[in-house]
Coordinates of N, CA and C in Angstrom, one line a residue:
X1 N -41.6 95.9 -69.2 CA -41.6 97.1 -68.6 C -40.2 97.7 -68.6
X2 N -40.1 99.4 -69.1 CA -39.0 99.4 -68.9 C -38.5 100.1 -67.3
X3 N -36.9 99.7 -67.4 CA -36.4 100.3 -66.0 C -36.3 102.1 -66.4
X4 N -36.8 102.5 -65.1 CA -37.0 104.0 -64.7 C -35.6 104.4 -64.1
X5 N -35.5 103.5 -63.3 CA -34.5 104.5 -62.3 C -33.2 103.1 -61.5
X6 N -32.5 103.6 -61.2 CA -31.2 102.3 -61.0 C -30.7 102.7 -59.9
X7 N -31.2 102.4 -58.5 CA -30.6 103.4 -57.4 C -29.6 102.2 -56.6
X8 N -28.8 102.5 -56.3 CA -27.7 102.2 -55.5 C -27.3 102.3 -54.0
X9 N -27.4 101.5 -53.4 CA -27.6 101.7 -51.3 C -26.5 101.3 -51.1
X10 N -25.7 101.6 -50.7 CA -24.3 101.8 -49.1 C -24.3 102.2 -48.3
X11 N -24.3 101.2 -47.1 CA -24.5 101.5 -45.6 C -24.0 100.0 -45.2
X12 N -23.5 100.7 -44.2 CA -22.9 99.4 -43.2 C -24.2 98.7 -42.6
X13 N -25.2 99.3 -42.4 CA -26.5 98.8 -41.3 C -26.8 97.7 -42.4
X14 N -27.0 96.8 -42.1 CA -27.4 95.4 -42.7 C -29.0 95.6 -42.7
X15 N -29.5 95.4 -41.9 CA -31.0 96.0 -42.0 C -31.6 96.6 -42.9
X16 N -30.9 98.1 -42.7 CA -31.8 98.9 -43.6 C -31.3 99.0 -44.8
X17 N -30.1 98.4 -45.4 CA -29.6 98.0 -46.8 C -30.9 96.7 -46.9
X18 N -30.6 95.8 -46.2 CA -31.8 95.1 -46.5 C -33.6 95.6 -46.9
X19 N -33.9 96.0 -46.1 CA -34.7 96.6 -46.3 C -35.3 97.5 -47.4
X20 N -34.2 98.9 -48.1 CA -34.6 99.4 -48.6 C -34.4 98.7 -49.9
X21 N -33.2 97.4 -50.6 CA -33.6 96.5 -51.6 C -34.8 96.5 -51.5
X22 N -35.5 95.5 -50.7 CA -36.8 94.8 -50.4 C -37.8 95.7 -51.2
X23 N -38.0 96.9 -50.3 CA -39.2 98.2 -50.5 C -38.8 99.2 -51.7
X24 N -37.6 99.1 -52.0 CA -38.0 100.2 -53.2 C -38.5 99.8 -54.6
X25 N -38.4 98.5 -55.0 CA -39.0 97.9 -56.0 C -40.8 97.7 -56.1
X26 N -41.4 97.8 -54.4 CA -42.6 98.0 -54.3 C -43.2 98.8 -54.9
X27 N -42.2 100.5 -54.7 CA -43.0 101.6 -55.0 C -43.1 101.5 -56.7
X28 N -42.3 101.0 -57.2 CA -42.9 101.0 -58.7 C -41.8 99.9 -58.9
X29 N -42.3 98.8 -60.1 CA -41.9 98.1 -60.9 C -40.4 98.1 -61.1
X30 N -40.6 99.3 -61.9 CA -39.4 99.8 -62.5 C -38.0 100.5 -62.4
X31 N -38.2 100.3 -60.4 CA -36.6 100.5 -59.8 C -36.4 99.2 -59.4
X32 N -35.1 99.5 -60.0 CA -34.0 98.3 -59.9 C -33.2 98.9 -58.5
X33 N -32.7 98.2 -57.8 CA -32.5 98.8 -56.5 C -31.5 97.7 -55.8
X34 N -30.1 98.0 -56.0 CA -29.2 97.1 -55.4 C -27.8 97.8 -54.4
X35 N -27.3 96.4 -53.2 CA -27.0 97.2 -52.7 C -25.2 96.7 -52.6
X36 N -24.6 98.2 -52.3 CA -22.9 97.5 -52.5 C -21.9 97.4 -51.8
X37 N -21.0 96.9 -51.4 CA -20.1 96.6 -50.0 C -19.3 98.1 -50.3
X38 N -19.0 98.1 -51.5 CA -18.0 100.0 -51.4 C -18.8 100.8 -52.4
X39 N -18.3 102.0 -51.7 CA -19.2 103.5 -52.1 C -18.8 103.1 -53.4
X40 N -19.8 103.4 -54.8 CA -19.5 103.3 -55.8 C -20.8 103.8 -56.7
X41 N -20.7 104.5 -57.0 CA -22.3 105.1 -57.9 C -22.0 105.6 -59.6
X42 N -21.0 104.5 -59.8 CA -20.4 104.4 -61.2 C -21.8 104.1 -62.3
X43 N -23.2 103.5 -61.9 CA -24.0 102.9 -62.5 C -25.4 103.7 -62.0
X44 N -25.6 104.3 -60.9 CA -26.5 104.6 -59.8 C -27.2 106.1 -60.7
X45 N -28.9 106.3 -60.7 CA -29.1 107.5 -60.8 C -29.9 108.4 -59.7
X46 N -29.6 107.1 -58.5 CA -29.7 107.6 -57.4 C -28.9 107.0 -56.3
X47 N -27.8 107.4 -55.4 CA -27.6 106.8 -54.4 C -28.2 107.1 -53.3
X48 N -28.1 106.5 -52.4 CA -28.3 106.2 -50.6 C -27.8 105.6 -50.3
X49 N -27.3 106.8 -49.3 CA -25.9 106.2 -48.3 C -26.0 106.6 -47.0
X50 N -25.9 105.5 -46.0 CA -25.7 105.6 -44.5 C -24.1 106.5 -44.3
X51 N -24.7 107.5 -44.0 CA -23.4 108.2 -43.9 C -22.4 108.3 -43.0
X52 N -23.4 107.4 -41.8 CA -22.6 107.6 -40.1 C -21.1 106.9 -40.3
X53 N -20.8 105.5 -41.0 CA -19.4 105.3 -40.6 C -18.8 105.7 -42.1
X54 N -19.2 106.7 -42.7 CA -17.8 107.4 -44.1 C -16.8 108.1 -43.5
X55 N -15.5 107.7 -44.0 CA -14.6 108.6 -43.8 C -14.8 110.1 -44.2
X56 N -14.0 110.9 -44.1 CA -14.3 112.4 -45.0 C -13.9 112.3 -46.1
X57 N -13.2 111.7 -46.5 CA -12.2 111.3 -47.9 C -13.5 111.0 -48.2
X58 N -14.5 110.0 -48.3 CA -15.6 109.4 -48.9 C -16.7 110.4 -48.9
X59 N -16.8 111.4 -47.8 CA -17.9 112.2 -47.4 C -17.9 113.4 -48.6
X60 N -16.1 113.6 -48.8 CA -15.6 114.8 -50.2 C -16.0 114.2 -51.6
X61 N -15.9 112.8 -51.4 CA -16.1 111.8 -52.8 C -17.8 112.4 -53.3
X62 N -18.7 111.8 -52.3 CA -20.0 112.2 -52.1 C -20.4 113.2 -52.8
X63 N -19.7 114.7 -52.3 CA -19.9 116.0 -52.8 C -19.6 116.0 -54.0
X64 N -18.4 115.3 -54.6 CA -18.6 115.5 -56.2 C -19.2 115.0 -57.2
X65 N -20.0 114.4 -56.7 CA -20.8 113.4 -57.7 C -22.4 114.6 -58.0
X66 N -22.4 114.4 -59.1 CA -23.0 114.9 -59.9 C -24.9 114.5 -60.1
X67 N -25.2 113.3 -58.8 CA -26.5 112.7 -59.2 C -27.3 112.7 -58.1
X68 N -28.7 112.6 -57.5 CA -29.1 112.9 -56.8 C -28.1 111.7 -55.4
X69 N -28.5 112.5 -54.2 CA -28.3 111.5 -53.1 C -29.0 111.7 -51.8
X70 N -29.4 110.4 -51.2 CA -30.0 110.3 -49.9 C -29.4 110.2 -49.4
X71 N -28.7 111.1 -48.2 CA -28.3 110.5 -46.9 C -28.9 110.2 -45.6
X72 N -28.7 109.2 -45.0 CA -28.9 108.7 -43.7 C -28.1 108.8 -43.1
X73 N -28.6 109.5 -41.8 CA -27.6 109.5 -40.6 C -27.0 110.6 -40.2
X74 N -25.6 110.6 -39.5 CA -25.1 111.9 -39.1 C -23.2 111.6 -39.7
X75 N -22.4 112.1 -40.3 CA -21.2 111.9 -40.5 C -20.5 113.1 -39.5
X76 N -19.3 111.8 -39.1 CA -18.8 112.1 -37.6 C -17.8 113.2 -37.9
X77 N -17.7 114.3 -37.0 CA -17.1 115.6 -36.6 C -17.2 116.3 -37.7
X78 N -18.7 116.3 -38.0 CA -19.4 117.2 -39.0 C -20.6 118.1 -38.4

């Protein structure tokens, strides 16, 4: 089977990095779905990212990337 989609998860919440590994391989075979200690979507043609503890420096990184993204959460004095 080939891979469809290569999505990439950063968030400090241990849980729901856990979690969404776990469940996004359910929805189809063919996401590969891993998760990374730093923001990094060098590989990713989707990220999701817990956004509550990014700096802004990270939150402006975010904005320039060119590929779809999930955020979770609220980023602070925004």
């Amino acid at each position: 089977m080939k891979l469809e989609v290569r999505v990439v998860i950063y968030t400090q919440d241990r849980e729901l990095r856990a979690w969404l590994v776990d469940e996004l391989p359910l929805i189809s075979p063919t996401i590969e779905a891993r998760a990374v200690d730093a923001l990094d979507a060098a590989t990713a043609q989707l990220l999701i990212v817990g956004i509550d503890t990014l700096t802004l420096a990270e939150i402006d990184r975010l904005r320039a990337l060119t590929i779809p993204i999930i955020a979770i959460g609220a980023a602070r004095g925004q």
